[in-house]
XYZ file of C-alpha atoms in Angstrom:
343
model
C 10.509 -10.405 -17.090
C 13.051 -7.613 -17.368
C 12.188 -4.652 -15.141
C 13.554 -1.207 -14.334
C 13.108 0.791 -11.131
C 12.861 4.585 -11.102
C 13.380 6.100 -7.664
C 15.408 3.165 -6.395
C 17.091 5.042 -3.535
C 13.873 5.778 -1.621
C 12.579 3.378 0.998
C 9.993 1.796 -1.322
C 12.562 1.506 -4.109
C 15.061 -0.154 -1.785
C 12.371 -2.585 -0.686
C 11.497 -3.344 -4.314
C 15.123 -4.354 -4.891
C 15.013 -6.709 -1.900
C 11.848 -8.403 -3.142
C 12.699 -8.538 -6.834
C 16.179 -9.972 -6.306
C 14.603 -13.144 -4.904
C 11.693 -13.235 -7.378
C 12.173 -16.328 -9.595
C 10.719 -14.729 -12.730
C 12.245 -11.233 -12.667
C 15.558 -9.661 -13.685
C 16.339 -6.073 -12.686
C 18.026 -4.602 -15.767
C 18.364 -0.943 -14.767
C 17.954 1.317 -11.757
C 17.438 5.076 -11.840
C 17.789 8.019 -9.490
C 17.637 11.801 -9.775
C 20.311 12.481 -7.189
C 22.868 9.681 -7.236
C 23.601 9.107 -10.932
C 26.929 7.564 -11.894
C 27.455 5.610 -8.689
C 27.170 1.862 -8.374
C 24.226 1.043 -6.151
C 26.430 -0.545 -3.472
C 28.320 2.745 -3.058
C 25.097 4.350 -1.944
C 23.570 1.274 -0.303
C 26.389 -0.927 1.021
C 23.991 -3.678 2.102
C 23.519 -4.503 -1.609
C 27.203 -5.253 -2.271
C 27.583 -8.502 -4.288
C 23.802 -8.643 -4.603
C 23.068 -6.048 -7.310
C 25.856 -4.974 -9.660
C 24.235 -2.069 -11.481
C 24.993 1.652 -11.756
C 22.501 4.356 -10.874
C 21.458 5.912 -14.177
C 19.599 9.053 -15.243
C 15.975 8.640 -16.288
C 15.782 8.144 -20.056
C 12.414 6.709 -21.075
C 13.611 5.561 -24.502
C 16.559 3.599 -23.119
C 14.448 2.097 -20.351
C 11.819 0.860 -22.810
C 14.531 -0.617 -25.032
C 15.922 -2.743 -22.195
C 12.978 -3.479 -19.909
C 9.482 -4.910 -20.229
C 7.997 -3.061 -17.247
C 8.976 -0.096 -15.102
C 8.314 0.538 -11.415
C 7.989 4.138 -10.264
C 9.054 4.350 -6.614
C 9.211 8.131 -6.681
C 7.541 10.607 -4.319
C 4.136 11.928 -5.326
C 4.382 14.733 -7.849
C 7.212 13.180 -9.859
C 5.669 10.166 -11.577
C 3.067 12.263 -13.376
C 5.858 14.362 -14.879
C 8.031 11.551 -16.239
C 5.499 8.805 -16.955
C 3.989 10.452 -20.038
C 6.287 8.788 -22.574
C 5.673 5.366 -21.046
C 1.882 5.812 -20.923
C 1.734 7.063 -24.506
C 3.756 4.019 -25.608
C 1.369 1.722 -23.684
C 4.372 0.496 -21.722
C 3.572 -1.334 -18.461
C 3.935 0.849 -15.370
C 3.427 0.127 -11.677
C 3.434 3.436 -9.840
C 3.911 3.396 -6.071
C 3.161 7.114 -5.627
C -0.259 8.721 -5.357
C -0.154 10.358 -8.773
C -2.608 8.057 -10.569
C -4.889 6.866 -7.733
C -7.574 9.568 -7.615
C -9.972 9.635 -10.533
C -12.351 12.477 -9.708
C -11.476 15.820 -11.273
C -9.841 18.198 -8.781
C -9.247 15.620 -6.024
C -5.502 15.342 -6.566
C -5.107 19.126 -6.542
C -7.121 19.402 -3.318
C -5.346 16.687 -1.337
C -1.823 16.699 -2.772
C -1.587 20.477 -3.320
C -0.190 19.974 -6.821
C -1.365 19.798 -10.407
C -2.595 16.371 -11.447
C -1.665 13.981 -14.222
C -3.717 14.313 -17.430
C -7.343 13.438 -16.777
C -7.403 10.630 -19.352
C -4.387 9.024 -17.664
C -6.261 9.033 -14.343
C -9.347 7.467 -15.899
C -7.274 4.769 -17.594
C -5.230 3.843 -14.516
C -6.037 0.595 -12.714
C -6.306 0.952 -8.930
C -4.260 -2.063 -7.897
C -5.764 -3.240 -4.616
C -4.144 -6.556 -5.365
C -6.125 -8.806 -3.014
C -9.341 -7.871 -4.836
C -8.471 -7.209 -8.487
C -6.401 -10.025 -10.026
C -7.051 -8.889 -13.600
C -5.652 -5.380 -14.161
C -7.785 -3.276 -16.481
C -4.797 -1.292 -17.725
C -1.026 -1.441 -18.103
C -0.893 1.678 -15.917
C -1.282 0.379 -12.364
C -1.700 2.783 -9.456
C -0.412 0.963 -6.388
C -2.542 1.803 -3.315
C -1.198 3.773 -0.371
C -0.146 2.004 2.817
C -2.865 3.479 5.055
C -5.437 2.907 2.319
C -4.470 -0.729 1.946
C -4.838 -1.436 5.657
C -8.047 0.559 6.032
C -9.727 -1.047 3.029
C -8.774 -4.568 4.059
C -10.135 -3.792 7.530
C -13.501 -2.636 6.188
C -14.057 -4.725 3.056
C -16.125 -7.559 4.603
C -18.364 -5.073 6.425
C -18.845 -2.651 3.537
C -19.275 -5.091 0.660
C -21.924 -6.985 2.651
C -23.572 -3.768 3.942
C -23.319 -4.854 7.575
C -22.635 -1.469 9.200
C -24.244 1.914 9.616
C -22.735 3.950 6.825
C -22.035 7.067 8.913
C -20.298 5.265 11.781
C -16.830 4.483 10.391
C -13.828 5.660 12.429
C -10.258 4.728 11.452
C -7.384 5.364 13.884
C -4.113 4.583 12.073
C -0.553 4.642 13.380
C 2.612 4.298 11.302
C 6.319 3.830 11.801
C 8.663 6.541 10.607
C 9.601 4.918 7.299
C 6.075 5.711 6.139
C 7.032 9.374 6.030
C 9.797 8.743 3.474
C 13.487 9.608 3.604
C 13.238 13.394 3.708
C 13.854 14.671 7.217
C 11.253 16.730 9.038
C 10.689 18.113 12.500
C 8.353 15.249 13.384
C 10.801 12.559 12.214
C 13.786 14.051 14.071
C 15.024 11.463 16.600
C 14.549 13.679 19.636
C 10.912 14.311 18.664
C 9.970 10.792 17.576
C 11.792 8.654 20.121
C 9.605 7.616 23.076
C 6.837 9.747 21.633
C 3.644 9.559 19.563
C 2.462 12.386 17.349
C -0.820 12.907 15.509
C -0.424 14.519 12.091
C -2.504 15.664 9.095
C -5.735 15.651 11.075
C -8.658 15.451 8.601
C -6.248 16.240 5.761
C -4.304 13.068 4.984
C -4.036 12.390 1.245
C -5.150 8.775 1.670
C -8.639 9.855 2.791
C -10.029 10.425 -0.735
C -8.356 7.237 -1.927
C -10.072 5.227 0.816
C -13.405 6.928 0.142
C -13.116 6.337 -3.602
C -12.862 2.584 -3.053
C -15.413 2.391 -0.229
C -17.977 4.138 -2.430
C -17.132 1.737 -5.235
C -18.280 -0.997 -2.857
C -21.183 0.939 -1.315
C -22.228 4.328 -2.690
C -24.211 5.099 0.481
C -21.092 5.700 2.595
C -20.889 9.509 2.927
C -17.558 9.945 4.742
C -15.217 8.450 7.334
C -13.398 9.857 10.354
C -9.711 9.153 9.753
C -6.677 10.047 11.853
C -2.979 9.221 11.529
C -0.183 9.174 14.090
C 3.558 8.547 14.036
C 4.911 5.962 16.466
C 8.616 5.364 17.269
C 9.184 2.238 15.183
C 10.918 1.917 11.818
C 8.306 -0.168 10.018
C 4.705 -1.102 10.477
C 1.160 0.220 10.460
C -1.303 -0.478 13.274
C -4.921 0.386 12.487
C -7.903 0.260 14.822
C -11.196 0.634 12.953
C -14.628 1.102 14.529
C -18.089 0.842 12.997
C -21.587 0.214 14.355
C -23.319 -2.955 13.209
C -26.772 -2.555 11.608
C -28.049 -5.598 13.477
C -27.157 -7.439 16.644
C -24.627 -10.224 16.197
C -22.167 -12.226 18.267
C -18.387 -12.275 18.417
C -18.431 -15.684 16.753
C -20.651 -14.477 13.920
C -18.359 -11.523 13.229
C -15.302 -13.755 13.252
C -16.989 -16.181 10.831
C -17.744 -13.298 8.452
C -14.082 -12.310 8.281
C -12.745 -15.853 8.189
C -15.001 -16.815 5.268
C -14.407 -13.550 3.414
C -10.615 -13.887 3.452
C -10.148 -17.650 3.337
C -9.136 -17.577 -0.356
C -6.831 -14.553 -0.035
C -3.314 -15.790 0.780
C -1.939 -12.527 2.171
C -4.713 -11.720 4.650
C -4.536 -13.740 7.870
C -7.560 -13.543 10.144
C -6.516 -14.224 13.725
C -8.150 -16.761 15.999
C -11.152 -15.600 18.008
C -10.311 -13.110 20.754
C -6.742 -12.770 19.454
C -5.399 -9.496 18.094
C -2.299 -8.984 15.954
C 0.863 -7.063 16.782
C 3.275 -5.349 14.431
C 6.148 -7.763 14.830
C 4.236 -10.694 13.384
C 4.093 -9.081 9.922
C 7.331 -7.063 9.638
C 9.288 -7.967 6.499
C 6.346 -9.879 5.002
C 3.475 -9.262 2.609
C 0.873 -10.317 5.173
C -1.937 -8.207 6.540
C -3.135 -9.670 9.848
C -6.602 -8.875 11.188
C -8.361 -9.467 14.492
C -12.011 -8.569 15.180
C -14.165 -7.840 18.232
C -17.845 -7.168 18.799
C -19.260 -5.260 21.776
C -22.752 -6.519 22.500
C -23.489 -3.519 24.739
C -22.601 -0.748 22.271
C -23.182 -2.751 19.073
C -19.730 -1.598 17.927
C -17.397 -3.637 15.761
C -13.660 -3.181 16.288
C -11.138 -4.346 13.685
C -7.428 -4.449 14.544
C -5.148 -4.589 11.492
C -1.361 -4.678 11.081
C 0.879 -4.633 8.007
C 4.400 -3.686 6.991
C 4.054 -0.307 5.280
C 7.062 -0.935 3.001
C 5.982 -4.424 1.915
C 2.222 -4.976 1.978
C 1.729 -1.198 1.936
C 4.117 -0.534 -0.973
C 6.699 -2.812 -2.647
C 5.059 -6.135 -1.785
C 1.726 -5.053 -3.196
C 3.546 -3.746 -6.278
C 5.069 -7.205 -6.821
C 1.623 -8.737 -6.191
C 0.300 -6.492 -8.978
C 3.231 -7.506 -11.187
C 2.264 -11.146 -10.704
C -1.329 -10.355 -11.687
C -0.226 -8.402 -14.768
C 2.145 -11.143 -15.902
C -0.327 -13.956 -15.229
C 1.880 -15.672 -12.630
C 0.591 -17.255 -9.409
C -0.073 -14.348 -7.053
C 2.263 -15.618 -4.323
C 5.282 -15.845 -6.669
C 8.271 -14.228 -5.008
C 6.180 -13.173 -2.007
C 6.392 -16.135 0.341
C 8.224 -13.973 2.846
C 8.579 -15.122 6.415
C 8.126 -12.225 8.869
C 11.296 -11.126 10.660
C 11.049 -12.331 14.241
C 12.207 -11.296 16.785
């Protein structure tokens, strides 16, 4: 399949290039950027020298559709909705890595992203591509999930879909490396503020909250809300999520582990850890794996789920390629058998 990438110079776009260059069924035919047009990609990103011999081009929807069969949008939120119209109207396949097409309820995008939304009919038509659960896209417009949303939903799916927890008890404590904030510099991402430090941000206001709730309520409409917090930690890549929820009924550690092991045994990118073992970031960096460990406290009746993923792979570009495989009808692991980078 011939593909184009819009927003190739951002972190997610760069990661898409890395994954697609080794995908056996994909050719990158054009790459596009607002700010670096006219340069060869290796002038801007020297690590791609002799790997990708393409110039950075302006965004021209007609030319892209003439050359490619699918386009990835790796642009920041607020941009895709402005330039995707021609592609959507032509029913041209799109995988959008921003948040512009994820939220379906009227007014939600405006509330959480502080911007005007895409046309309402586009939002209703978009397929929410939580790739481990939906192998048959309902639309050629695929909204790739957010990194925090992916980890949170994979953490909670066995408990929510089987109605095993008290619906008002969900607490998600999520921590991300600095690449999750994108390339634009900010006070919080400045080296002297992030190094040897941890900072909580967007308390009760993170834009992934409505996205998580939208999917949780798709699984169980009785869930009213979640408590969700996000922090920056001084690593380049990785998301570490600790999720808590109270079980409806008494169980054992072994029973909880069996629930997760059976639920995910057919999903190749979710690895449930052995009993009483909990994952660390390094075991997933550079891969499309999401690793999960679970614990049950028999005194408090609380379930704890520990989840790690690479925010640029499983939380962005890797899941986008997973969705590409679904859309094209290829085996879902095609091009994604990535060994984590260790040490």
